[in-house]
PDB file of C-alpha atoms in Angstrom:
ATOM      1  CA  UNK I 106      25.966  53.998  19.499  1.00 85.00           C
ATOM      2  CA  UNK I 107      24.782  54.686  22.926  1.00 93.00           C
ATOM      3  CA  UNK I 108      21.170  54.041  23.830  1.00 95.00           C
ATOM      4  CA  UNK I 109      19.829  57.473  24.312  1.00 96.00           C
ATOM      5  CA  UNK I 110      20.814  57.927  20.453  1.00 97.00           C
ATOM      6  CA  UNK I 111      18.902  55.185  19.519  1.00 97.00           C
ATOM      7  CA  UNK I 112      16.031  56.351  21.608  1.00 97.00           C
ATOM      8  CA  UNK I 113      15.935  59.820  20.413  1.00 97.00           C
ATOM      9  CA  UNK I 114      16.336  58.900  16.856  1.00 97.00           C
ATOM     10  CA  UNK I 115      13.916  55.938  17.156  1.00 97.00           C
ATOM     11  CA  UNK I 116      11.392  57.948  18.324  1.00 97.00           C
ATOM     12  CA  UNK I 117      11.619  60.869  15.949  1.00 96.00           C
ATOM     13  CA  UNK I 118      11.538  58.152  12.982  1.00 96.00           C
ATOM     14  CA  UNK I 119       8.802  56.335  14.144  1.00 96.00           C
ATOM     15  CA  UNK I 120       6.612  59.335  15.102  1.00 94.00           C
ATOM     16  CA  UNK I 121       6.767  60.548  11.730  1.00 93.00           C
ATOM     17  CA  UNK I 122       4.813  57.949  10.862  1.00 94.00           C
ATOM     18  CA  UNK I 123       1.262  57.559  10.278  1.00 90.00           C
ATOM     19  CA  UNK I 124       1.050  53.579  10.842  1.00 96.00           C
ATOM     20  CA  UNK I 125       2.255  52.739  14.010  1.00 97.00           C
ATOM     21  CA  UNK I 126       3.044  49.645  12.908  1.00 97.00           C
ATOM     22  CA  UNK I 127       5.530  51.408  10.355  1.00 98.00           C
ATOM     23  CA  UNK I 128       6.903  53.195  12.672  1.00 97.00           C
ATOM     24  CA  UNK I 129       7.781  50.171  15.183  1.00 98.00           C
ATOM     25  CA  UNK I 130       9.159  48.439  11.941  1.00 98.00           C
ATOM     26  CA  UNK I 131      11.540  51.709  11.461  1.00 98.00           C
ATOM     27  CA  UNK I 132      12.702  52.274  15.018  1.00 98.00           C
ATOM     28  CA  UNK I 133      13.889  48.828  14.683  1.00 96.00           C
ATOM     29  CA  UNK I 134      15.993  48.910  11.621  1.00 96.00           C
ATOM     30  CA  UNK I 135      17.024  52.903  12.490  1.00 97.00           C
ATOM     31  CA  UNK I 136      19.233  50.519  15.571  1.00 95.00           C
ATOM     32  CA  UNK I 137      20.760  49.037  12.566  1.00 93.00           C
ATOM     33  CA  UNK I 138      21.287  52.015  10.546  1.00 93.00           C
ATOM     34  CA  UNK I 139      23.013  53.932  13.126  1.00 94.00           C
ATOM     35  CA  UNK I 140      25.257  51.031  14.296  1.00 91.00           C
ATOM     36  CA  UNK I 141      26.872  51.394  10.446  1.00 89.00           C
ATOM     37  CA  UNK I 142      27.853  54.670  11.745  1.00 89.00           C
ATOM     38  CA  UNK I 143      31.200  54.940  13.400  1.00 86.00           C
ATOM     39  CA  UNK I 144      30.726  55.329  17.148  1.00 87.00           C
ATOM     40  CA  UNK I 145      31.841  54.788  20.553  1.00 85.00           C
ATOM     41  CA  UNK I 146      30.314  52.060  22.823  1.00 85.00           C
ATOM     42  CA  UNK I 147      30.964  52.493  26.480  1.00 85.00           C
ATOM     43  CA  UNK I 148      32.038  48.727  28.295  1.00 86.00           C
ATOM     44  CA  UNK I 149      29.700  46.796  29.768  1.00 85.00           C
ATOM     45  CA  UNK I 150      32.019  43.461  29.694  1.00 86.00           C
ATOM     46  CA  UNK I 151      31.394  42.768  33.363  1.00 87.00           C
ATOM     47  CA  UNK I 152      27.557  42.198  32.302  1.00 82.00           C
ATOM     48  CA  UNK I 153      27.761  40.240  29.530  1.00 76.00           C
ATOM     49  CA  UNK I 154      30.105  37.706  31.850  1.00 79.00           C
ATOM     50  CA  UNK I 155      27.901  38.003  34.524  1.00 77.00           C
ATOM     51  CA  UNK I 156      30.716  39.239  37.232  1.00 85.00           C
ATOM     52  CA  UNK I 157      27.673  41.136  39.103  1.00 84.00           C
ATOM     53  CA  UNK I 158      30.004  42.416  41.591  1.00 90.00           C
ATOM     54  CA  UNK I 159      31.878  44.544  39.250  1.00 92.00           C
ATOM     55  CA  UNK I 160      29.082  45.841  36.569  1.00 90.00           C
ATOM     56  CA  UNK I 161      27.160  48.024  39.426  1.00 93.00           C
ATOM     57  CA  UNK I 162      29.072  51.096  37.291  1.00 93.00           C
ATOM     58  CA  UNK I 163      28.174  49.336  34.051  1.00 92.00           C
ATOM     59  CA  UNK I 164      24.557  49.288  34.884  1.00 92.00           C
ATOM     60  CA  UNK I 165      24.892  52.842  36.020  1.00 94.00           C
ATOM     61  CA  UNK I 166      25.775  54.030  32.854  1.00 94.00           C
ATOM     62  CA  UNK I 167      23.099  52.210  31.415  1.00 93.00           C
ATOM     63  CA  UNK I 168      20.521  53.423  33.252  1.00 95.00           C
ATOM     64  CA  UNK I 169      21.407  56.831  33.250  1.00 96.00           C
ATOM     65  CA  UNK I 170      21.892  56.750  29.370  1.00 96.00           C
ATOM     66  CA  UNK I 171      18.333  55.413  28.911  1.00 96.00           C
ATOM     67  CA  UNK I 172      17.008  58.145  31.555  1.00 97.00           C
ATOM     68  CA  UNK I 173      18.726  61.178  29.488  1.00 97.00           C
ATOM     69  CA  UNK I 174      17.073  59.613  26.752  1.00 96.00           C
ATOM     70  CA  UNK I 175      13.511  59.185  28.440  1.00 96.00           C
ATOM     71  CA  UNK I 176      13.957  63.010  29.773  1.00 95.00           C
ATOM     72  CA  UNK I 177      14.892  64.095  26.286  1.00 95.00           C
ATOM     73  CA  UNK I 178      11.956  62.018  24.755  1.00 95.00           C
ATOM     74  CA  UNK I 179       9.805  63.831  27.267  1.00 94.00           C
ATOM     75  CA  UNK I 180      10.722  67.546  26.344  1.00 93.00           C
ATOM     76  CA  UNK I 181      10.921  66.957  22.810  1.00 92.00           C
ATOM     77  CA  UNK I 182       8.210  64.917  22.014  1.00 90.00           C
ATOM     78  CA  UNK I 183       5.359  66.517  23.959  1.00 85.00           C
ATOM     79  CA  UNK I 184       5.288  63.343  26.267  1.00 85.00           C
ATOM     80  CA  UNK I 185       3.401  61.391  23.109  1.00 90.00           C
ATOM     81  CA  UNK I 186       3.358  57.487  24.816  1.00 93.00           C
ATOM     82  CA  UNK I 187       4.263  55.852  21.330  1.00 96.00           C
ATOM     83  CA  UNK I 188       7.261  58.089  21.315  1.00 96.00           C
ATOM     84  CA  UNK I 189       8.665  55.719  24.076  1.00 97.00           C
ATOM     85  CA  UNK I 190       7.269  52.774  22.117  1.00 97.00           C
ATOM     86  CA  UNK I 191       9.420  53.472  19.167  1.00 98.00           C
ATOM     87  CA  UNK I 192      12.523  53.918  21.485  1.00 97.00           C
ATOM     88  CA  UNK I 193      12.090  51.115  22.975  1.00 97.00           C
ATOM     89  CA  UNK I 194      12.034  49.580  19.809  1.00 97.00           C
ATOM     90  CA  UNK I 195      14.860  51.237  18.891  1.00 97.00           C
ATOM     91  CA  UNK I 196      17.288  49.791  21.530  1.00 96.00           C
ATOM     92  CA  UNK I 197      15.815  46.082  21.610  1.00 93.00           C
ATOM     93  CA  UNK I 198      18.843  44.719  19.267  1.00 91.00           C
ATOM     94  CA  UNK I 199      21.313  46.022  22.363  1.00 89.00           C
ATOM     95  CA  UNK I 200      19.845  43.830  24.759  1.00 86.00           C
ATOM     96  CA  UNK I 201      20.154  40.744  22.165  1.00 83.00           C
ATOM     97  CA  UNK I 202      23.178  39.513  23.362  1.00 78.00           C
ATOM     98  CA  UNK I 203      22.372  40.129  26.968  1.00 77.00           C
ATOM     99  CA  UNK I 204      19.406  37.320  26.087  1.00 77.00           C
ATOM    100  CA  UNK I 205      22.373  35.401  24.419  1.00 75.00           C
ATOM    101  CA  UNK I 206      24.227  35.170  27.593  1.00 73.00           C
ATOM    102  CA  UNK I 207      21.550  33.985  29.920  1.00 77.00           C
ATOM    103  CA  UNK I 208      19.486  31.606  27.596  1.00 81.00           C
ATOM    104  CA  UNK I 209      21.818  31.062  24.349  1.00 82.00           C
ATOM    105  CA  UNK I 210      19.787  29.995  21.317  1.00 83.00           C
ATOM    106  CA  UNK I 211      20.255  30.431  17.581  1.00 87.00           C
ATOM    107  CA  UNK I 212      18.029  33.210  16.895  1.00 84.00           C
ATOM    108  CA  UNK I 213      20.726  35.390  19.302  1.00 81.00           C
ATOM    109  CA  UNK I 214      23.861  33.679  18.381  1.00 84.00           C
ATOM    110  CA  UNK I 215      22.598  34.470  14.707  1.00 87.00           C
ATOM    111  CA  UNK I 216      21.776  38.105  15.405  1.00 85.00           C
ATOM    112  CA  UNK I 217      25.169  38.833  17.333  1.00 83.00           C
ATOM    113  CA  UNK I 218      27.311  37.478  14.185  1.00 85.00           C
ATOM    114  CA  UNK I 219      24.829  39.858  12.139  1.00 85.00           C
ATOM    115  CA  UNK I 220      25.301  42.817  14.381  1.00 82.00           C
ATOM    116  CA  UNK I 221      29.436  42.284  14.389  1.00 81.00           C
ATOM    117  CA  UNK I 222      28.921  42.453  10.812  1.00 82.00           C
ATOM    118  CA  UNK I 223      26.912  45.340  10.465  1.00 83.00           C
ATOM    119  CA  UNK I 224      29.795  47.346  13.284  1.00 77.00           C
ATOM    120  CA  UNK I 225      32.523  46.559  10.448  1.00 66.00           C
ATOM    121  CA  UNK I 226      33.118  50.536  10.779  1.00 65.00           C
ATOM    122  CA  UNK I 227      33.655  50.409  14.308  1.00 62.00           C
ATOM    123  CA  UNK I 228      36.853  48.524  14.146  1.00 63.00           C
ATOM    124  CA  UNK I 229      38.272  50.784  11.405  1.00 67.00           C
ATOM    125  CA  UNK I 230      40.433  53.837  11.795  1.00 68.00           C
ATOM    126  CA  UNK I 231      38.434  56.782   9.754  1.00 71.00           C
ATOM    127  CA  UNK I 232      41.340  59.478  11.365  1.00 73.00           C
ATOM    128  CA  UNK I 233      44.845  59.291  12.937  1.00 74.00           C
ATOM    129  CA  UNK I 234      44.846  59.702  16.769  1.00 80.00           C
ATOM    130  CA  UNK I 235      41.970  61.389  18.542  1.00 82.00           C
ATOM    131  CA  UNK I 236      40.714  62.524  15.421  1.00 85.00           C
ATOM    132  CA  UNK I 237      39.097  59.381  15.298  1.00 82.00           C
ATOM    133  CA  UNK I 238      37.624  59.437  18.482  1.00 85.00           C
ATOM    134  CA  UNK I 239      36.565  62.863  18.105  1.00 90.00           C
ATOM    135  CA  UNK I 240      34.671  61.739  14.842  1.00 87.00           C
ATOM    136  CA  UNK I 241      32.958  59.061  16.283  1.00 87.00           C
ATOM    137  CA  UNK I 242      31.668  61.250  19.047  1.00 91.00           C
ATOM    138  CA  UNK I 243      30.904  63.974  17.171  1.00 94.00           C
ATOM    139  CA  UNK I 244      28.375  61.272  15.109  1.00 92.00           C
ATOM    140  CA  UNK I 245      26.579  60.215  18.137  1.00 95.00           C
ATOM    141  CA  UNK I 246      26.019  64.506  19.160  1.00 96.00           C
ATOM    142  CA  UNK I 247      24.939  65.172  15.367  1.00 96.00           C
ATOM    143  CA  UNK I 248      22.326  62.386  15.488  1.00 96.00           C
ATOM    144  CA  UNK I 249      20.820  63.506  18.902  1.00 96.00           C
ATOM    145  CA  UNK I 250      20.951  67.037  17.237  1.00 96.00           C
ATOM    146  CA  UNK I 251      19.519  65.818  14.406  1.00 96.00           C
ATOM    147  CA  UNK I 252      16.533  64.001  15.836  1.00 96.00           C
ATOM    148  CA  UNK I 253      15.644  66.828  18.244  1.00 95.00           C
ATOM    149  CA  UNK I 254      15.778  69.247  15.353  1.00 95.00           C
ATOM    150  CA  UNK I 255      13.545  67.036  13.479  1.00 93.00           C
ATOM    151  CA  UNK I 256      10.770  66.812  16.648  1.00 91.00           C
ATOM    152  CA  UNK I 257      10.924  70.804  16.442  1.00 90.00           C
ATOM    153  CA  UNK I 258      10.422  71.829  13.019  1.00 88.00           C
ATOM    154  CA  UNK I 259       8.201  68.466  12.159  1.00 79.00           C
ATOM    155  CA  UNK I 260       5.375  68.920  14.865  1.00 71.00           C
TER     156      UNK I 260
END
């Protein structure tokens, strides 16, 4: 999934809840729960292998995926601060591997074998052709639909 689904469905999940502490502990696993979805990543191979002269459109996409989902955050969630908590939240396990490349350690390497795992869907074919893709675009769109349906009709 791409980060501004995470966000916006982090932060509707976690805002319906009345511990805050719940609701950090949902954001977190809703990363998980979406990545069993099938989806579309978008590259960011030059960043992981540090070749920092050819990710400048990587981290481009990357920033302007988490700013669509701070700017929808804002509009749909009346600007509450923990709203941007939860998303956070919600898109820490992304940055995992990132942490991985620069200062390996087991925690990480453990975590990235657990997140391949949990992507098992990713790497399978759920239609012919561009059906497929279409599919796994159309699951990011429902989700962001979804969660800003959800901040409407639950404020």
């Amino acid at each position: 999934m791409i980060l501004l689904v995470h966000m916006t469905f982090g932060a509707v999940l976690g805002s319906l809840m009345n511990n805050i502490f719940l609701g950090l502990f949902l954001a977190f696993l809703s990363h998980y729960l979406l990545d069993l979805i099938p989806h579309i990543d978008y590259k960011v191979k030059n960043i992981l292998e540090a070749h920092w002269k050819k990710s400048l459109p990587e981290f481009i996409k990357v920033f302007s995926d988490i700013l669509v989902g701070i700017i929808l955050i804002l509009i749909f969630s009346q600007n509450n601060p923990t709203a941007y908590l939860y998303a956070f939240v919600a898109i820490l396990p992304d940055f995992f591997p990132y942490l991985n490349a620069l200062w390996p350690n087991k925690f990480s390497e453990k975590h990235n074998t657990l997140n391949q795992k949990i992507h098992f869907l990713k790497y399978k074919k759920i239609s012919p052709g561009w059906a497929d893709i279409f599919w796994r675009i159309f699951s990011q769109i429902a989700v962001v639909i979804i969660s800003i349906a959800l901040s409407i009709f639950l404020r």
